[in-house]
XYZ file of C-alpha atoms in Angstrom:
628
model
C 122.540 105.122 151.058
C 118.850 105.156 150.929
C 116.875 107.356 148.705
C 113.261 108.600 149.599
C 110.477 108.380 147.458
C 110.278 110.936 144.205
C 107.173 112.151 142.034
C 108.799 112.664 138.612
C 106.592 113.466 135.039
C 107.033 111.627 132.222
C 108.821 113.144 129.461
C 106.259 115.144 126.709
C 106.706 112.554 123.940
C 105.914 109.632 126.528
C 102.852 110.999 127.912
C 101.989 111.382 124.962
C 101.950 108.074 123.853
C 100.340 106.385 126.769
C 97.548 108.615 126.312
C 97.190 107.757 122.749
C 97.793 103.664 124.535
C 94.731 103.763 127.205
C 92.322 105.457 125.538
C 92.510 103.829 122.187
C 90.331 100.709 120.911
C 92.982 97.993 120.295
C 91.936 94.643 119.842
C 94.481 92.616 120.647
C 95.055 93.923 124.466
C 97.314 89.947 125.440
C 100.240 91.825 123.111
C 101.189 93.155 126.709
C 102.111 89.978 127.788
C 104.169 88.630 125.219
C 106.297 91.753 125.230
C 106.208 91.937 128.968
C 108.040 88.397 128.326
C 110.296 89.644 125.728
C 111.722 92.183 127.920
C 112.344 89.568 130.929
C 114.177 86.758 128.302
C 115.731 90.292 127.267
C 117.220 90.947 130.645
C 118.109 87.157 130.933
C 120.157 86.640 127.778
C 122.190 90.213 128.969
C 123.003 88.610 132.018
C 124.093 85.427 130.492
C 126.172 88.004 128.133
C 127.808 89.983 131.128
C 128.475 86.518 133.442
C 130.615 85.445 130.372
C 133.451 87.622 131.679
C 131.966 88.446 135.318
C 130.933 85.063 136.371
C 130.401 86.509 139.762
C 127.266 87.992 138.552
C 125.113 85.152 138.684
C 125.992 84.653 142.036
C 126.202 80.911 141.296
C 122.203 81.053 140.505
C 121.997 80.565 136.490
C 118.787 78.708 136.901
C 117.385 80.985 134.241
C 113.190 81.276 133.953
C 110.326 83.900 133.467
C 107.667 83.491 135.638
C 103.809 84.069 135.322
C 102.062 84.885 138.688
C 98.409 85.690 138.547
C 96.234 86.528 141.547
C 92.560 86.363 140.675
C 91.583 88.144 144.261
C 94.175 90.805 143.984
C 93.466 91.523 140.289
C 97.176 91.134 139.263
C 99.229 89.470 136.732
C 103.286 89.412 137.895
C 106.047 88.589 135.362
C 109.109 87.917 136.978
C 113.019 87.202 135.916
C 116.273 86.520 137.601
C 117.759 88.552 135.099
C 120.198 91.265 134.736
C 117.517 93.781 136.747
C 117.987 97.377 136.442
C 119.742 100.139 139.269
C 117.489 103.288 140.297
C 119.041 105.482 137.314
C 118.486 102.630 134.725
C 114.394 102.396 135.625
C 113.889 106.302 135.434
C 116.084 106.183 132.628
C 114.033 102.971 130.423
C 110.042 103.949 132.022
C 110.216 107.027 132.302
C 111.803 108.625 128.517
C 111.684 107.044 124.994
C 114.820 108.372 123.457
C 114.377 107.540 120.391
C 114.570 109.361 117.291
C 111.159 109.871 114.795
C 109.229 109.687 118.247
C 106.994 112.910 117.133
C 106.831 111.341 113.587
C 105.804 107.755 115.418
C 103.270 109.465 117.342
C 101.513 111.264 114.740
C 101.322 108.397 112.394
C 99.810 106.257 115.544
C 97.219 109.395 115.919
C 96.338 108.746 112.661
C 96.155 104.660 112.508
C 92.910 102.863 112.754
C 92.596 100.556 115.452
C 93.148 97.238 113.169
C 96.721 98.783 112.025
C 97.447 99.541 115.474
C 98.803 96.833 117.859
C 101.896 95.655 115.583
C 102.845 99.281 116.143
C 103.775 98.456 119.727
C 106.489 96.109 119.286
C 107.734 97.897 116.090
C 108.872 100.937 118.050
C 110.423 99.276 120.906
C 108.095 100.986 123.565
C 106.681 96.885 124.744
C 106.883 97.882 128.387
C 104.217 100.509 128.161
C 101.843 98.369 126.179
C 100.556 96.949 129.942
C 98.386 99.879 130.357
C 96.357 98.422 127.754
C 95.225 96.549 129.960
C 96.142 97.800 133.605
C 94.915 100.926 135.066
C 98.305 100.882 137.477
C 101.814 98.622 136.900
C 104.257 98.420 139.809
C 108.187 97.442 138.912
C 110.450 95.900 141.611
C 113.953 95.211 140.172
C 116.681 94.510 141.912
C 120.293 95.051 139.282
C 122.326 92.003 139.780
C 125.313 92.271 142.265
C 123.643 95.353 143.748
C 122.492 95.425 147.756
C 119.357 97.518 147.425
C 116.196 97.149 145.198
C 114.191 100.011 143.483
C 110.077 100.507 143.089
C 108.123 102.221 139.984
C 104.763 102.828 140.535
C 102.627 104.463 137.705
C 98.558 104.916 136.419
C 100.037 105.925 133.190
C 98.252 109.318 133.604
C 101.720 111.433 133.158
C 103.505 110.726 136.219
C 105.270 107.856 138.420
C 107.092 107.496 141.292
C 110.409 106.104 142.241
C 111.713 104.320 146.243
C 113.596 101.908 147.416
C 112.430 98.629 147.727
C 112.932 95.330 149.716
C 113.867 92.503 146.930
C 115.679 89.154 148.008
C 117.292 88.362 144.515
C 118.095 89.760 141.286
C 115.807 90.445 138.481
C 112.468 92.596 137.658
C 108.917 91.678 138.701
C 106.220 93.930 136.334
C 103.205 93.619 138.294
C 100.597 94.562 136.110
C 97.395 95.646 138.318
C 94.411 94.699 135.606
C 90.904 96.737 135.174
C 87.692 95.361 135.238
C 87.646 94.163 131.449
C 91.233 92.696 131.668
C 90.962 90.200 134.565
C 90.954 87.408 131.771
C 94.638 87.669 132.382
C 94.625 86.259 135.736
C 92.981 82.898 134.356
C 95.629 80.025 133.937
C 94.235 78.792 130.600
C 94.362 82.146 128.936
C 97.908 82.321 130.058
C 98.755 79.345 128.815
C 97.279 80.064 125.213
C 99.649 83.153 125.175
C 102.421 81.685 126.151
C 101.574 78.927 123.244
C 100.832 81.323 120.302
C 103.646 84.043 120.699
C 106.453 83.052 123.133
C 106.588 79.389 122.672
C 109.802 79.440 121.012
C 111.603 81.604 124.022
C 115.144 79.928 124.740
C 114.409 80.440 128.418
C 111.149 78.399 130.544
C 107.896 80.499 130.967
C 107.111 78.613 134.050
C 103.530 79.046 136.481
C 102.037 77.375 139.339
C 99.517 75.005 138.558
C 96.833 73.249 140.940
C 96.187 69.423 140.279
C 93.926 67.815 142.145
C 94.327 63.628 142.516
C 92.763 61.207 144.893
C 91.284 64.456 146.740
C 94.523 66.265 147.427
C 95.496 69.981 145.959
C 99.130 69.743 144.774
C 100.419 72.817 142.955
C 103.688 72.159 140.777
C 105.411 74.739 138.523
C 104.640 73.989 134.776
C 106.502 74.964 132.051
C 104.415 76.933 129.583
C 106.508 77.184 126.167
C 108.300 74.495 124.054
C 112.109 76.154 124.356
C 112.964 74.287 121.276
C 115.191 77.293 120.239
C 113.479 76.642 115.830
C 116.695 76.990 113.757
C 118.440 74.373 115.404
C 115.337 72.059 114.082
C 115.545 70.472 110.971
C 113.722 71.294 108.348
C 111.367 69.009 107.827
C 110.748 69.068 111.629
C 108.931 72.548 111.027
C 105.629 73.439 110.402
C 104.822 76.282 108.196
C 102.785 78.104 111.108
C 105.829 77.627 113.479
C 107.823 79.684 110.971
C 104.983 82.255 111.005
C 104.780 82.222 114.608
C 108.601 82.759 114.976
C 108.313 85.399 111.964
C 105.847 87.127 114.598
C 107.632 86.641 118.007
C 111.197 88.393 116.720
C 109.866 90.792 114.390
C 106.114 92.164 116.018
C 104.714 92.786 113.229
C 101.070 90.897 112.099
C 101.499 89.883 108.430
C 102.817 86.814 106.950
C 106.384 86.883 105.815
C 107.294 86.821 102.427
C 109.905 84.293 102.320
C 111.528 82.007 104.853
C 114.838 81.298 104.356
C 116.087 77.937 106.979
C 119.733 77.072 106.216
C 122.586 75.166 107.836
C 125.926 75.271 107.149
C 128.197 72.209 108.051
C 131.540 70.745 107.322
C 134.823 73.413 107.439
C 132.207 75.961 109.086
C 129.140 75.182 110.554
C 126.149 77.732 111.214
C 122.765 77.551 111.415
C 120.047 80.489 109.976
C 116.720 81.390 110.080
C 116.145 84.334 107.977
C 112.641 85.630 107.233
C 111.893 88.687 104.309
C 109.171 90.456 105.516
C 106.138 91.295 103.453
C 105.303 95.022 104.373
C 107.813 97.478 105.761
C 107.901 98.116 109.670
C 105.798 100.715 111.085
C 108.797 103.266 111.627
C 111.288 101.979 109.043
C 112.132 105.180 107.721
C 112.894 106.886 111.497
C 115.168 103.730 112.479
C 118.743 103.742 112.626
C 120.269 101.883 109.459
C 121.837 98.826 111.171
C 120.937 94.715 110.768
C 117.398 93.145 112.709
C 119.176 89.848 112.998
C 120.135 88.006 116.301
C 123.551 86.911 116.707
C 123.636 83.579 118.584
C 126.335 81.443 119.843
C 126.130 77.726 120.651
C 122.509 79.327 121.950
C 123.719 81.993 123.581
C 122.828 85.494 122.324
C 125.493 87.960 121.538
C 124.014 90.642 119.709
C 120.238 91.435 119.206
C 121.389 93.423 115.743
C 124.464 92.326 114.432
C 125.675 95.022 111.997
C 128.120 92.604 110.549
C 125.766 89.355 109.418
C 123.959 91.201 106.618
C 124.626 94.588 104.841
C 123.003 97.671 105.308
C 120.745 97.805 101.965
C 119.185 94.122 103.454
C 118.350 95.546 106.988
C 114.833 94.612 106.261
C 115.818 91.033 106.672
C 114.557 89.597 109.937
C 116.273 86.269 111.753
C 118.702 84.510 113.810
C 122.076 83.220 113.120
C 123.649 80.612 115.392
C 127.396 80.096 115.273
C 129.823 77.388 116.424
C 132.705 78.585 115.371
C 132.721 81.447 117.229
C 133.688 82.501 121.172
C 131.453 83.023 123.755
C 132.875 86.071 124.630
C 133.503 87.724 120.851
C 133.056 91.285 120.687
C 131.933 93.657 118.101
C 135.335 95.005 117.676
C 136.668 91.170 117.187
C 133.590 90.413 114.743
C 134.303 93.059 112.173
C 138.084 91.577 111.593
C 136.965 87.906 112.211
C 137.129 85.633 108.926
C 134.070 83.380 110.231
C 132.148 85.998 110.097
C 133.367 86.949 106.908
C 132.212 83.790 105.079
C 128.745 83.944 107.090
C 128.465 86.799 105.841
C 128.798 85.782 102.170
C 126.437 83.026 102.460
C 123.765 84.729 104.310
C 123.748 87.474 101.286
C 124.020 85.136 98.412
C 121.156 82.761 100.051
C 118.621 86.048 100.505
C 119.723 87.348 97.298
C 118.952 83.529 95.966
C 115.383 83.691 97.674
C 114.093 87.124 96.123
C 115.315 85.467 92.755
C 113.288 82.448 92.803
C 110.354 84.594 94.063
C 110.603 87.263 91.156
C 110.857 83.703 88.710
C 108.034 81.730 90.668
C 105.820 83.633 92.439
C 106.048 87.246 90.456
C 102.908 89.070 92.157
C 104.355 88.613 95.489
C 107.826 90.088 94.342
C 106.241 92.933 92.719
C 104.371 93.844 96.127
C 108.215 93.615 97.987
C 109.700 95.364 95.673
C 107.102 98.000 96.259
C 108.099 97.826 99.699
C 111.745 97.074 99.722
C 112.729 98.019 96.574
C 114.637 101.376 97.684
C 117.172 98.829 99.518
C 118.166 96.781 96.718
C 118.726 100.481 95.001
C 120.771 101.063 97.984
C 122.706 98.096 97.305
C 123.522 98.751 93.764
C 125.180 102.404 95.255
C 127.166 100.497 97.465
C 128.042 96.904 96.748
C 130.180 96.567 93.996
C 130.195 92.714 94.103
C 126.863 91.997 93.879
C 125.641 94.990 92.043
C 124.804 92.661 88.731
C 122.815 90.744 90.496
C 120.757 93.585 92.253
C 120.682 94.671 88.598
C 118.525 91.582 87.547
C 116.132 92.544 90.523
C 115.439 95.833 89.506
C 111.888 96.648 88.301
C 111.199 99.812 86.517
C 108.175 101.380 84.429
C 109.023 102.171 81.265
C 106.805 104.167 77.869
C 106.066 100.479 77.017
C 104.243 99.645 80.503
C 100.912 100.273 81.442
C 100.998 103.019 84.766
C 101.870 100.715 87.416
C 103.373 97.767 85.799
C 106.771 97.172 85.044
C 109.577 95.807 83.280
C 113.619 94.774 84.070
C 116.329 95.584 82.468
C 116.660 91.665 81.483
C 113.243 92.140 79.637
C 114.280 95.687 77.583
C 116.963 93.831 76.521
C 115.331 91.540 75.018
C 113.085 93.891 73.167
C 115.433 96.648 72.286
C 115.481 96.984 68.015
C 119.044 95.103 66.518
C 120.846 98.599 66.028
C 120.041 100.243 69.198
C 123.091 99.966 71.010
C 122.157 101.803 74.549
C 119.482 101.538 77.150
C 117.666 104.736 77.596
C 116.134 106.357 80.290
C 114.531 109.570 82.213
C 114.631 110.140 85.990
C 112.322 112.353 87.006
C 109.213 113.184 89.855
C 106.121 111.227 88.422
C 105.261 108.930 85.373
C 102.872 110.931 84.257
C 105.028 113.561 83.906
C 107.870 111.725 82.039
C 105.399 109.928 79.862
C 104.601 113.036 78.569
C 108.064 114.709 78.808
C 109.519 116.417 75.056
C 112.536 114.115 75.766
C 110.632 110.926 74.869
C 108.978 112.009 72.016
C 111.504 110.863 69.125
C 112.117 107.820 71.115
C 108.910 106.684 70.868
C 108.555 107.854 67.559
C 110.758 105.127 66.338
C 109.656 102.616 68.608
C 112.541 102.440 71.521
C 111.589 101.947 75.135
C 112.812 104.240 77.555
C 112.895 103.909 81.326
C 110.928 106.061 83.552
C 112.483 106.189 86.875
C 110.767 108.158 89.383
C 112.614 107.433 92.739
C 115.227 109.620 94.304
C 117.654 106.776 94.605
C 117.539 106.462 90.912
C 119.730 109.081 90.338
C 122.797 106.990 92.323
C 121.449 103.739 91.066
C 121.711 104.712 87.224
C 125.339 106.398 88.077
C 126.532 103.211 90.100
C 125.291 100.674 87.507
C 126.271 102.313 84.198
C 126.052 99.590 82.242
C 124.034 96.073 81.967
C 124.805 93.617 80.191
C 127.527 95.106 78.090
C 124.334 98.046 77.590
C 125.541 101.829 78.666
C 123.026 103.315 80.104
C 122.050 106.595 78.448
C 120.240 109.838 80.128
C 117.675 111.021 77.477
C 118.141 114.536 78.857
C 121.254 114.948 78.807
C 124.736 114.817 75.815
C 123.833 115.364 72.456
C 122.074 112.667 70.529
C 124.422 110.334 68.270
C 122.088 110.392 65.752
C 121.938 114.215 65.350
C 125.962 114.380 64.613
C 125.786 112.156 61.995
C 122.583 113.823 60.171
C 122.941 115.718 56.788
C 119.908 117.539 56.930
C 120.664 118.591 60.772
C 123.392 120.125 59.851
C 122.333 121.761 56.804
C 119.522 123.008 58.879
C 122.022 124.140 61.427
C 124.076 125.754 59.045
C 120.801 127.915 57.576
C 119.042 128.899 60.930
C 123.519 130.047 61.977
C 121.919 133.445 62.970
C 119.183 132.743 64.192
C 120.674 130.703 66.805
C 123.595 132.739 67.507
C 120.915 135.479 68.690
C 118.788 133.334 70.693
C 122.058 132.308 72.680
C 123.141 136.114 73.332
C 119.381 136.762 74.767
C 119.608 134.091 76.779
C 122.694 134.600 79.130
C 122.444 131.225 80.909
C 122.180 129.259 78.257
C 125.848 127.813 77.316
C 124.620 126.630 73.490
C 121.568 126.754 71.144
C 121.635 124.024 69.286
C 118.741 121.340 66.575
C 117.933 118.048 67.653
C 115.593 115.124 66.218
C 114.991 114.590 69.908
C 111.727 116.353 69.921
C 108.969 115.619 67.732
C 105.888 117.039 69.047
C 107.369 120.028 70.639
C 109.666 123.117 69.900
C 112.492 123.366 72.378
C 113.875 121.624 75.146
C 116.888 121.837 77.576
C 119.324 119.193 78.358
C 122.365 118.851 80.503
C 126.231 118.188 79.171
C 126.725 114.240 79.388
C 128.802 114.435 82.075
C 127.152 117.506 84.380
C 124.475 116.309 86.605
C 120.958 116.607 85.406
C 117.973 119.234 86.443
C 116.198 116.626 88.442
C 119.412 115.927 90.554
C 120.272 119.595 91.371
C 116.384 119.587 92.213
C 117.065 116.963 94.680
C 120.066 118.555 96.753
C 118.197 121.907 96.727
C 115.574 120.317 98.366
C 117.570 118.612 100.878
C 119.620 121.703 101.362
C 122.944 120.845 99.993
C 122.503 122.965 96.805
C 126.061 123.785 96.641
C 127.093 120.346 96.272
C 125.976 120.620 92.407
C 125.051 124.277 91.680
C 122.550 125.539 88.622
C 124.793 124.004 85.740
C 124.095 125.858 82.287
C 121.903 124.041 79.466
C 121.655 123.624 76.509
C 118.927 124.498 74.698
C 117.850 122.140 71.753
C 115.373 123.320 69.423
C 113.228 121.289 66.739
C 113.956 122.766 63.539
C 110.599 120.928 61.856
C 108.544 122.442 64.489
C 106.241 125.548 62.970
C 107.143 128.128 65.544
C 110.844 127.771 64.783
C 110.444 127.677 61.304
C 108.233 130.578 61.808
C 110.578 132.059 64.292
C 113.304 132.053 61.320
C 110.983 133.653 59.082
C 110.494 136.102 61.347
C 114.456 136.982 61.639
C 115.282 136.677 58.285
C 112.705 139.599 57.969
C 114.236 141.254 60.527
C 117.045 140.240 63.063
C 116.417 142.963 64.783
C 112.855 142.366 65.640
C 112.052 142.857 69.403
C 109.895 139.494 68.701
C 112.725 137.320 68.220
C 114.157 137.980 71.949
C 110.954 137.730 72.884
C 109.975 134.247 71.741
C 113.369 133.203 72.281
C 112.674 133.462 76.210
C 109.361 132.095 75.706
C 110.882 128.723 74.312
C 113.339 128.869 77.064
C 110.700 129.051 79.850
C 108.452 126.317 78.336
C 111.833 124.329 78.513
C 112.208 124.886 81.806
C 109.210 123.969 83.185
C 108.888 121.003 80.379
C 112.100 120.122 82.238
C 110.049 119.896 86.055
C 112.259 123.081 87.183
C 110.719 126.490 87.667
C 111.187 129.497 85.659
C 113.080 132.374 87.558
C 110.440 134.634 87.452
C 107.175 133.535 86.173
C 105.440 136.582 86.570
C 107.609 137.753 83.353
C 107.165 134.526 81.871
C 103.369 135.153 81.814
C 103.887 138.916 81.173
C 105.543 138.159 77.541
C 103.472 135.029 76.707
C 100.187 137.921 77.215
C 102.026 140.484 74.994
C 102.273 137.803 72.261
C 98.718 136.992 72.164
C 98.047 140.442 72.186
C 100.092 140.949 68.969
C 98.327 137.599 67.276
C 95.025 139.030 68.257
C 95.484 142.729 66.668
C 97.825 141.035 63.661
């Protein structure tokens, strides 16, 4: 049944963002075009998809192309498929929402970028389509879903609303007709076109065809030209590609400007044959953090694409990997259900990870600068990895870079190299997780280490807490929180425990003043400072129950009671035993006792329950020095 015509608004977070599109300076407007083209080899390869187990609908036309139609006098440019095409619901539904999570986050962060960091940000988000009112002050959409009788028409200025009617449309696919302003009418010019086509869309599967006018022996004949090479790139050889193609490619599947990192071109032949172009990406996306956690490679078979992001080619914790992956050992018509429980798969699997995981290796070796800047970037993942990937968790292990009390701020060091340094009788690797360097540089809990000259780790991530828990061990190393178990060294020390034994009372009164404190305890931990608190070896540590409060699942690991260590060659606790052999019953005693206990805490990077008494007895004190 025919529908009229219908006004309808764009949704808040869209009109948004084509505001922010217009009227913003980007310089690189011809973007439009090559994701214009995108979408239409989009809507192709999902037909191809569907007509794998609905031949019927192709309607026996699988001449698949994407055409370029520009009209100087009319001021348009018109990209049109014979793809899948979309019904009435499906265009309101795609131009007219973005439903998509992190959009407010996305469109804040694009308020704030300068127009050079701009234009990757288009393709990044997935929002290509609206990217044409960079250059067009009005885009009309014909599409016509394939098997359907009727046709549908968007119209829109991109101003916050668009309209919706049926339309007259012989076959199936989408025409965007992009209605240019004055400063964009380079887009109606053949060669320009053709330079497009060239630089970002030359390696699209299906032909980017156009009209062309030649003119011989005085006669005008106009032939349809094929624009882009098809050459689908990881079926070439590698010796057949040059190193801009790969960057090109890099560009065209992943939208974003930089050079990748590493390019990774395998095949696989003999009992199971695949070919892969995999490409490690030197700067995160855009909106990494807001995406869903799933693979950015392209499952392809025998050239046909199956899936746009397989989830079961790579792992989660390498979802930064960009690429294709082109099976013949697999069916046409495989399904996601079939893929997760298919043994192929399986073994590409294995030899896509061990191949990426070979890369980043020979980069950190060979070309260390460059790994240090993706392991600023990526880095997170690989922790990820180690949390989750028991079988190649030694390996992520090796990959790991971490500052440590032996680093300048900002450099770093692996476990390989601490190793390697660590004294003869040191038999664990030590290390402090915690919310800056500075701050753990300067932490009580290093101070004996460095003392006698042993490195310890300064890990300032929130992953770190999981990573350090999943790995354990290195190398036949345990790996040993600084803050936390008692120190081996203090249960074998005479003159601890004769110290212990002397200051009995003393410490035995501190704990009943301090009702959350579970024992009071010496240490040779501390050097430099009087008290500290530490966790039991096995209870997780202050920073970690700082973590889950934060993220609101504090009653996953509730305040666990410390222990509170105290330096018995430090001159307020001598002076503090003084004091109570004097007089155990000396207000003073309780009251430095909660003193030392607060400086621990917040030594510690947790806050004192109520610092207004904290600052209340550290004035009264001073007040006593200054009439003593």
């Amino acid at each position: 049944m025919s529908q009229t015509a219908q006004t309808m608004e764009f949704r808040t977070e869209l009109k948004q963002l084509l505001d922010i599109i217009v009227h913003s300076l980007y310089t690189k407007k011809e973007i439009f075009l090559r994701e214009l083209i995108s979408n239409s080899a989009d809507a192709i390869d999902k037909l191809r998809f569907e007509a794998l187990t609905r031949p019927e609908m192709t309607a026996g036309n699988t001449d698949y192309k994407i055409k370029l139609i520009p009209d100087e006098k009319a001021g348009t440019l018109t990209i049109r498929d014979n793809g899948l095409g979309m019904t009435r619901d499906e265009v309101v539904e795609n131009l007219g929402t973005i439903a998509r999570s992190g959009t407010k986050e996305f469109l804040e962060s694009l308020k704030a970028a300068n127009a050079q960091n701009r234009p990757e940000l288009i393709g990044q988000f997935g929002v290509g389509f609206y990217a044409s009112f960079m250059a067009a002050d009005k885009v009309t959409v014909v599409s016509k879903s394939a098997g359907a009788d009727g046709a549908v028409k968007w119209v829109s200025d991109g101003q916050g609303s668009f309209s919706v009617e049926d339309a007259q449309k012989e076959s199936r696919g989408t025409d965007v007709i992009v209605h240019l302003r004055d400063d964009s009418k380079e887009f109606t010019e053949s060669s320009r076109l053709r330079s497009i086509v060239k630089q970002y869309s030359d390696f699209i599967e299906h032909p980017i065809v156009m009209d062309v006018e030649h003119e011989a022996d005085g006669k005008k004949t106009v032939e349809e030209e094929t624009l882009n090479s098809r050459k689908a790139i990881w079926l070439k050889n590698k010796s057949e590609v040059k190193p801009e193609e790969y960057e090109e490619f890099y560009k065209q599947i992943s939208f974003d400007f930089e050079k990748p990192a590493a390019t990774i071109h395998m095949a696989a032949e003999g009992a199971m044959e695949f070919k892969a172009l995999l490409f490690v990406p030197s700067k995160k996306p855009f909106d990494f953090m807001w995406r869903e956690p799933k693979s950015s490679v392209q499952l392809y078979v025998r050239r046909v694409q199956i899936m746009h992001d397989c989830e079961q080619l790579l792992p989660t914790w390498l979802r930064f990997v960009k690429g294709v992956v082109d099976s013949s050992d697999l069916p046409l018509n495989v399904s996601r259900e079939t893929l997760q429980h298919n043994a192929v798969m399986t073994r590409i699997r294995n030899n896509l990870v061990n191949r990426v995981l070979k890369s980043l290796e020979e980069m950190k070796t060979g070309e260390y600068e460059k790994y240090v800047s993706f392991f600023e970037e990526f880095g997170p993942l690989l922790k990820e990895g180690i949390s989750q990937d028991f079988e190649h968790r030694a390996r992520l292990a090796d990959l790991l870079l971490m500052e440590s009390t032996r680093t300048e701020a900002g450099k770093y060091t692996t476990l390989g190299d601490y190793l390697k340094a660590m004294p003869a009788d040191q038999k664990e690797i030590y290390y402090l997780v915690g919310e800056t360097r500075e701050q753990l540089s300067s932490s009580p809990y290093v101070e004996s280490f460095k003392a006698k000259g042993q490195e310890v780790l300064l890990l300032t991530e929130p992953m770190d807490e999981f990573v350090v828990d999943s790995l354990s061990e290195y190398q036949g190393k345990k790996l040993k929180a600084i803050d936390r178990g008692k120190l081996e060294a203090d249960g074998a020390d005479e003159s601890l425990k004769a110290a212990a034994e002397k200051m009995k009372g003393l410490l035995d009164t501190i704990k009943s003043k301090l009702p959350g404190v579970k024992e009071v305890r010496l240490t040779h931990r501390l050097k430099d400072s009087a008290a500290c608190l530490v966790a039991d070896e096995f209870a997780p540590s202050a920073h970690m129950e700082r973590l889950l409060r934060r993220a609101g699942r504090g009653d996953e690991a509730p305040a666990s009671e410390r222990i509170l260590e105290l330096n018995p060659d430090h001159a307020l606790v001598q002076g503090l035993q003084r004091l109570y052999e004097v007089s155990a019953l000396d207000p003073r005693v309780g009251q430095l006792a909660e003193i030392l206990y607060d400086q621990a805490t917040i030594a510690e990077g947790s806050r004192v329950k109520d610092p207004a008494a904290f600052a209340r007895r550290v004035n009264e004190m001073l007040v006593q020095t200054l009439i003593a």
